[in-house]
CSV table of C-alpha atoms in Angstrom, one decimal:
chain,number,residue,atom,x,y,z
L,961,UNK,CA,80.0,82.8,93.9
L,962,UNK,CA,82.9,82.4,92.1
L,963,UNK,CA,85.5,80.0,93.3
L,964,UNK,CA,88.2,81.8,93.8
L,965,UNK,CA,86.1,83.8,96.3
L,966,UNK,CA,85.6,80.6,98.0
L,967,UNK,CA,89.1,79.9,98.8
L,968,UNK,CA,89.4,83.0,100.9
L,969,UNK,CA,91.6,84.7,98.6
L,970,UNK,CA,89.1,87.5,98.4
L,971,UNK,CA,90.5,88.6,101.6
L,972,UNK,CA,93.8,89.4,99.8
L,973,UNK,CA,92.1,92.3,98.0
L,974,UNK,CA,90.8,93.6,101.3
L,975,UNK,CA,94.5,93.9,102.9
L,976,UNK,CA,94.3,90.7,104.6
L,977,UNK,CA,96.9,88.6,103.5
L,978,UNK,CA,97.0,84.9,103.7
L,979,UNK,CA,99.1,82.4,102.6
L,980,UNK,CA,97.4,78.8,103.0
L,981,UNK,CA,99.3,76.0,104.3
L,982,UNK,CA,99.3,74.0,101.2
L,983,UNK,CA,102.8,73.2,99.6
L,984,UNK,CA,103.0,72.6,95.8
L,985,UNK,CA,103.2,68.9,95.4
L,986,UNK,CA,102.3,67.3,91.8
L,987,UNK,CA,102.0,71.2,90.5
L,988,UNK,CA,105.6,71.5,91.7
L,989,UNK,CA,107.9,74.0,89.2
L,990,UNK,CA,110.8,72.2,87.0
L,991,UNK,CA,114.0,71.4,88.4
L,992,UNK,CA,117.1,72.1,86.4
L,993,UNK,CA,120.7,71.3,87.0
L,994,UNK,CA,123.1,74.2,86.7
L,995,UNK,CA,126.7,73.2,86.0
L,996,UNK,CA,128.0,75.6,88.8
L,997,UNK,CA,125.2,75.4,91.6
L,998,UNK,CA,123.6,72.0,91.2
L,999,UNK,CA,119.9,71.8,91.1
L,1000,UNK,CA,117.6,74.8,90.6
L,1001,UNK,CA,114.2,75.0,90.5
L,1002,UNK,CA,112.1,77.7,88.7
L,1003,UNK,CA,108.7,78.8,89.5
L,1004,UNK,CA,107.7,80.5,86.7
L,1005,UNK,CA,105.7,77.2,85.1
L,1006,UNK,CA,104.5,75.3,87.9
L,1007,UNK,CA,102.6,72.6,85.9
L,1008,UNK,CA,98.9,71.5,85.9
L,1009,UNK,CA,96.8,72.6,88.8
L,1010,UNK,CA,93.6,74.2,89.3
L,1011,UNK,CA,92.7,76.8,92.2
L,1012,UNK,CA,94.5,78.6,95.0
L,1013,UNK,CA,98.4,77.2,95.8
L,1014,UNK,CA,100.5,78.8,98.6
L,1015,UNK,CA,104.0,80.1,97.5
L,1016,UNK,CA,105.5,78.9,100.7
L,1017,UNK,CA,108.4,76.6,100.6
L,1018,UNK,CA,108.1,77.4,96.6
L,1019,UNK,CA,110.4,78.6,93.9
L,1020,UNK,CA,113.7,76.8,94.9
L,1021,UNK,CA,114.1,77.9,98.3
L,1022,UNK,CA,117.6,77.0,99.6
L,1023,UNK,CA,119.1,76.5,103.1
L,1024,UNK,CA,120.1,80.0,103.4
L,1025,UNK,CA,116.6,81.4,102.9
L,1026,UNK,CA,114.4,78.7,104.3
L,1027,UNK,CA,113.9,80.8,107.4
L,1028,UNK,CA,113.3,84.1,105.8
L,1029,UNK,CA,109.3,85.6,106.5
L,1030,UNK,CA,108.6,89.1,104.5
L,1031,UNK,CA,106.0,91.1,105.6
L,1032,UNK,CA,103.1,91.2,103.1
L,1033,UNK,CA,100.6,93.4,105.0
L,1034,UNK,CA,101.1,97.3,105.6
L,1035,UNK,CA,102.4,96.7,108.9
L,1036,UNK,CA,102.3,93.9,111.5
L,1037,UNK,CA,103.0,93.4,115.3
L,1038,UNK,CA,105.4,91.0,116.5
L,1039,UNK,CA,103.6,89.6,119.8
L,1040,UNK,CA,105.1,88.5,123.0
L,1041,UNK,CA,103.1,85.1,122.7
L,1042,UNK,CA,101.1,83.5,119.8
L,1043,UNK,CA,98.1,85.3,120.3
L,1044,UNK,CA,96.9,89.2,120.0
L,1045,UNK,CA,96.2,89.9,123.6
L,1046,UNK,CA,99.6,89.3,124.5
L,1047,UNK,CA,102.3,92.3,124.6
L,1048,UNK,CA,103.9,93.8,121.8
L,1049,UNK,CA,107.6,93.1,121.3
L,1050,UNK,CA,107.8,95.3,117.7
L,1051,UNK,CA,106.2,96.5,114.5
L,1052,UNK,CA,107.1,95.9,111.3
L,1053,UNK,CA,106.6,97.5,108.0
L,1054,UNK,CA,105.8,96.1,104.4
L,1055,UNK,CA,108.7,94.4,102.7
L,1056,UNK,CA,110.5,94.0,106.0
L,1057,UNK,CA,112.2,90.2,106.7
L,1058,UNK,CA,112.2,88.4,109.7
L,1059,UNK,CA,113.6,85.0,110.8
L,1060,UNK,CA,111.9,82.5,111.6
L,1061,UNK,CA,112.7,79.9,114.6
L,1062,UNK,CA,113.7,76.4,113.3
L,1063,UNK,CA,111.7,73.7,114.7
L,1064,UNK,CA,114.5,71.5,116.4
L,1065,UNK,CA,115.4,68.5,114.7
L,1066,UNK,CA,113.4,68.4,111.9
L,1067,UNK,CA,115.6,70.4,109.0
L,1068,UNK,CA,114.0,73.4,107.4
L,1069,UNK,CA,110.7,73.4,109.3
L,1070,UNK,CA,109.6,76.3,111.6
L,1071,UNK,CA,107.9,77.2,114.8
L,1072,UNK,CA,104.3,78.0,114.4
L,1073,UNK,CA,101.3,77.9,116.7
L,1074,UNK,CA,97.6,78.6,116.8
L,1075,UNK,CA,98.1,80.5,113.0
L,1076,UNK,CA,101.6,82.3,114.3
L,1077,UNK,CA,104.9,82.1,113.4
L,1078,UNK,CA,107.7,82.3,116.0
L,1079,UNK,CA,110.6,84.9,114.8
L,1080,UNK,CA,113.7,86.6,115.9
L,1081,UNK,CA,113.4,90.5,114.9
L,1082,UNK,CA,116.1,92.5,116.1
L,1083,UNK,CA,117.6,90.1,118.4
L,1084,UNK,CA,114.3,89.9,119.9
L,1085,UNK,CA,112.2,86.8,119.9
L,1086,UNK,CA,108.3,87.1,119.3
L,1087,UNK,CA,105.2,85.6,117.3
L,1088,UNK,CA,103.6,86.6,114.2
L,1089,UNK,CA,100.5,86.3,112.7
L,1090,UNK,CA,101.1,84.1,109.5
L,1091,UNK,CA,98.5,86.2,107.4
L,1092,UNK,CA,100.9,89.0,107.5
L,1093,UNK,CA,103.7,87.2,106.1
L,1094,UNK,CA,104.9,85.0,103.2
L,1095,UNK,CA,107.4,82.7,103.7
L,1096,UNK,CA,109.9,82.9,100.4
L,1097,UNK,CA,111.8,85.1,98.5
L,1098,UNK,CA,110.4,84.5,95.2
L,1099,UNK,CA,109.9,87.5,92.9
L,1100,UNK,CA,109.5,87.9,89.3
L,1101,UNK,CA,110.7,90.7,87.0
L,1102,UNK,CA,108.4,91.8,84.2
L,1103,UNK,CA,110.0,91.7,80.5
L,1104,UNK,CA,107.4,93.4,78.9
L,1105,UNK,CA,105.4,96.5,79.5
L,1106,UNK,CA,101.6,97.4,80.0
L,1107,UNK,CA,101.3,94.1,81.9
L,1108,UNK,CA,97.8,93.9,83.2
L,1109,UNK,CA,97.2,93.7,86.9
L,1110,UNK,CA,93.5,92.2,87.7
L,1111,UNK,CA,91.6,92.4,91.0
L,1112,UNK,CA,90.6,88.5,90.4
L,1113,UNK,CA,92.4,85.8,88.5
L,1114,UNK,CA,90.1,86.5,85.6
L,1115,UNK,CA,90.8,88.2,82.7
L,1116,UNK,CA,87.3,90.0,82.3
L,1117,UNK,CA,87.9,91.3,85.8
L,1118,UNK,CA,88.4,95.0,86.7
L,1119,UNK,CA,92.3,95.9,86.0
L,1120,UNK,CA,93.7,97.6,89.1
L,1121,UNK,CA,97.0,98.7,87.5
L,1122,UNK,CA,99.2,98.3,84.5
L,1123,UNK,CA,102.7,97.4,85.4
L,1124,UNK,CA,105.9,98.4,83.6
L,1125,UNK,CA,108.6,96.6,82.1
L,1126,UNK,CA,111.4,95.6,84.3
L,1127,UNK,CA,109.5,96.1,87.4
L,1128,UNK,CA,110.0,93.2,90.3
L,1129,UNK,CA,107.1,91.8,92.5
L,1130,UNK,CA,107.0,90.0,95.3
L,1131,UNK,CA,105.1,86.5,94.5
L,1132,UNK,CA,102.5,85.5,97.2
L,1133,UNK,CA,100.4,82.7,95.6
L,1134,UNK,CA,99.5,81.1,92.6
L,1135,UNK,CA,95.8,80.8,91.5
L,1136,UNK,CA,95.4,78.6,88.1
L,1137,UNK,CA,97.4,80.5,85.6
L,1138,UNK,CA,97.9,83.7,87.7
L,1139,UNK,CA,100.6,85.0,89.7
L,1140,UNK,CA,99.3,86.4,92.9
L,1141,UNK,CA,101.5,89.4,93.4
L,1142,UNK,CA,102.1,91.9,96.3
L,1143,UNK,CA,102.0,95.5,95.0
L,1144,UNK,CA,104.0,98.3,96.6
L,1145,UNK,CA,100.9,99.7,98.6
L,1146,UNK,CA,100.8,95.9,100.0
L,1147,UNK,CA,97.3,95.1,98.1
L,1148,UNK,CA,97.1,92.0,96.0
L,1149,UNK,CA,96.9,91.6,92.3
L,1150,UNK,CA,96.7,88.8,89.8
L,1151,UNK,CA,98.8,88.8,86.7
L,1152,UNK,CA,98.9,86.3,84.1
L,1153,UNK,CA,101.6,83.7,84.2
L,1154,UNK,CA,101.9,83.9,80.5
L,1155,UNK,CA,103.5,87.3,80.2
L,1156,UNK,CA,107.2,87.5,79.6
L,1157,UNK,CA,109.0,87.8,82.9
L,1158,UNK,CA,111.9,86.1,84.9
L,1159,UNK,CA,112.0,84.1,88.0
L,1160,UNK,CA,114.7,85.9,90.1
L,1161,UNK,CA,115.7,82.9,91.8
L,1162,UNK,CA,118.8,82.7,89.4
L,1163,UNK,CA,119.9,86.4,90.8
L,1164,UNK,CA,120.8,84.7,94.3
L,1165,UNK,CA,123.3,82.5,92.9
L,1166,UNK,CA,125.0,84.8,90.6
L,1167,UNK,CA,124.9,87.8,93.0
L,1168,UNK,CA,127.9,89.7,93.0
L,1169,UNK,CA,129.2,89.0,89.6
L,1170,UNK,CA,129.4,85.0,90.1
L,1171,UNK,CA,129.5,82.7,87.1
L,1172,UNK,CA,131.5,82.0,84.0
L,1173,UNK,CA,131.8,84.9,81.7
L,1174,UNK,CA,132.6,83.4,78.9
L,1175,UNK,CA,132.2,85.2,75.8
L,1176,UNK,CA,130.1,83.8,72.8
L,1177,UNK,CA,128.4,84.6,69.7
L,1178,UNK,CA,125.5,83.3,68.0
L,1179,UNK,CA,125.8,81.1,65.2
L,1180,UNK,CA,122.2,82.3,62.9
L,1181,UNK,CA,119.2,83.6,64.2
L,1182,UNK,CA,118.7,82.4,67.9
L,1183,UNK,CA,115.8,83.0,70.4
L,1184,UNK,CA,116.6,84.3,73.9
L,1185,UNK,CA,114.6,83.0,76.4
L,1186,UNK,CA,113.1,83.4,79.8
L,1187,UNK,CA,113.9,79.7,81.0
L,1188,UNK,CA,115.9,76.8,80.0
L,1189,UNK,CA,113.3,75.2,77.5
L,1190,UNK,CA,111.5,75.6,74.3
L,1191,UNK,CA,108.3,76.1,76.4
L,1192,UNK,CA,109.6,79.4,78.0
L,1193,UNK,CA,108.1,82.7,76.3
L,1194,UNK,CA,110.2,84.2,73.8
L,1195,UNK,CA,112.1,87.7,74.9
L,1196,UNK,CA,113.6,88.4,71.4
L,1197,UNK,CA,115.3,86.9,68.6
L,1198,UNK,CA,119.2,87.5,68.5
L,1199,UNK,CA,120.7,88.4,64.6
L,1200,UNK,CA,123.4,85.9,63.8
L,1201,UNK,CA,126.7,87.3,65.2
L,1202,UNK,CA,125.5,88.7,68.4
L,1203,UNK,CA,128.0,88.4,71.1
L,1204,UNK,CA,126.5,87.1,74.4
L,1205,UNK,CA,128.3,86.4,77.6
L,1206,UNK,CA,127.5,82.8,78.9
L,1207,UNK,CA,127.4,82.7,83.0
L,1208,UNK,CA,126.1,79.1,83.3
L,1209,UNK,CA,125.3,75.8,81.7
L,1210,UNK,CA,121.8,74.1,82.5
L,1211,UNK,CA,120.8,70.7,81.8
L,1212,UNK,CA,124.1,70.4,79.5
L,1213,UNK,CA,121.6,72.3,76.8
L,1214,UNK,CA,120.8,75.9,77.9
L,1215,UNK,CA,123.0,78.9,78.4
L,1216,UNK,CA,122.4,81.5,81.0
L,1217,UNK,CA,123.5,84.5,79.5
L,1218,UNK,CA,123.3,88.4,80.5
L,1219,UNK,CA,120.7,89.8,78.0
L,1220,UNK,CA,122.8,93.2,76.3
L,1221,UNK,CA,119.5,95.0,76.2
L,1222,UNK,CA,118.5,94.6,79.7
L,1223,UNK,CA,121.4,93.5,81.6
L,1224,UNK,CA,119.1,90.7,83.4
L,1225,UNK,CA,119.2,86.7,82.9
L,1226,UNK,CA,118.0,85.1,80.1
L,1227,UNK,CA,118.4,81.7,78.5
L,1228,UNK,CA,119.5,80.3,74.7
L,1229,UNK,CA,120.1,77.1,73.6
L,1230,UNK,CA,123.7,75.9,73.8
L,1231,UNK,CA,123.5,74.7,70.1
L,1232,UNK,CA,122.8,78.5,68.7
L,1233,UNK,CA,125.9,79.6,70.2
L,1234,UNK,CA,129.8,79.2,69.3
L,1235,UNK,CA,131.5,79.7,72.8
L,1236,UNK,CA,134.3,78.0,74.7
L,1237,UNK,CA,132.7,76.6,77.2
L,1238,UNK,CA,133.8,73.2,79.5
């Protein structure tokens, strides 16, 4: 049996969504410093690790969303107690958000029992099976077309779809160099991390027009990247004299800009842009 099956991830493909209990440790994402928003973490490049990793608590989760649980099964039940034999409080659908109950005196920790999270939903308290929700708000937007979605973390496995450019997907886990994503029909699929994509954690910080909005122009040819570093894939090359709008400065070396072609966030080296940023 293949190693990925031994982890229990195969159950994902049968509609039984699992998130696991292990948070990323040594394989955590890169932390960067935003001039406007302080520390930010990108999940697009999570370091070296093998096998399945849970996405719970990963992807730069902030205090404002540390208690968000999102339904990743087609439907789920909120029970009155932490067991399926108890009374039914509510039914929830794929994509709905619930608020996890905070564990007293433990910061961002949430209440769990017997494989259930305690939640609040429409003013009522109850319990939901951990296998049917994911404890994060991490999404990625694809920046290229015809992205293959596989049935297993193997490029030689069966394809279950071809994903379009500028589509957004919830990430429910990692397996080696694959994202495990939640498709619209609540099924799970694997896509390579190497495809051009954007980590939507930055959207939270700049939602509603926040940012510097400083006009700039490229000095010579410049690469527009998916993240603040030369290790991030190039979206495309900009010609000399291309106008950009700087929204933030990352690590004092990279500008977060609005990509004029897609309208989405992208990154460009500070030395490639002439802009009055202080």
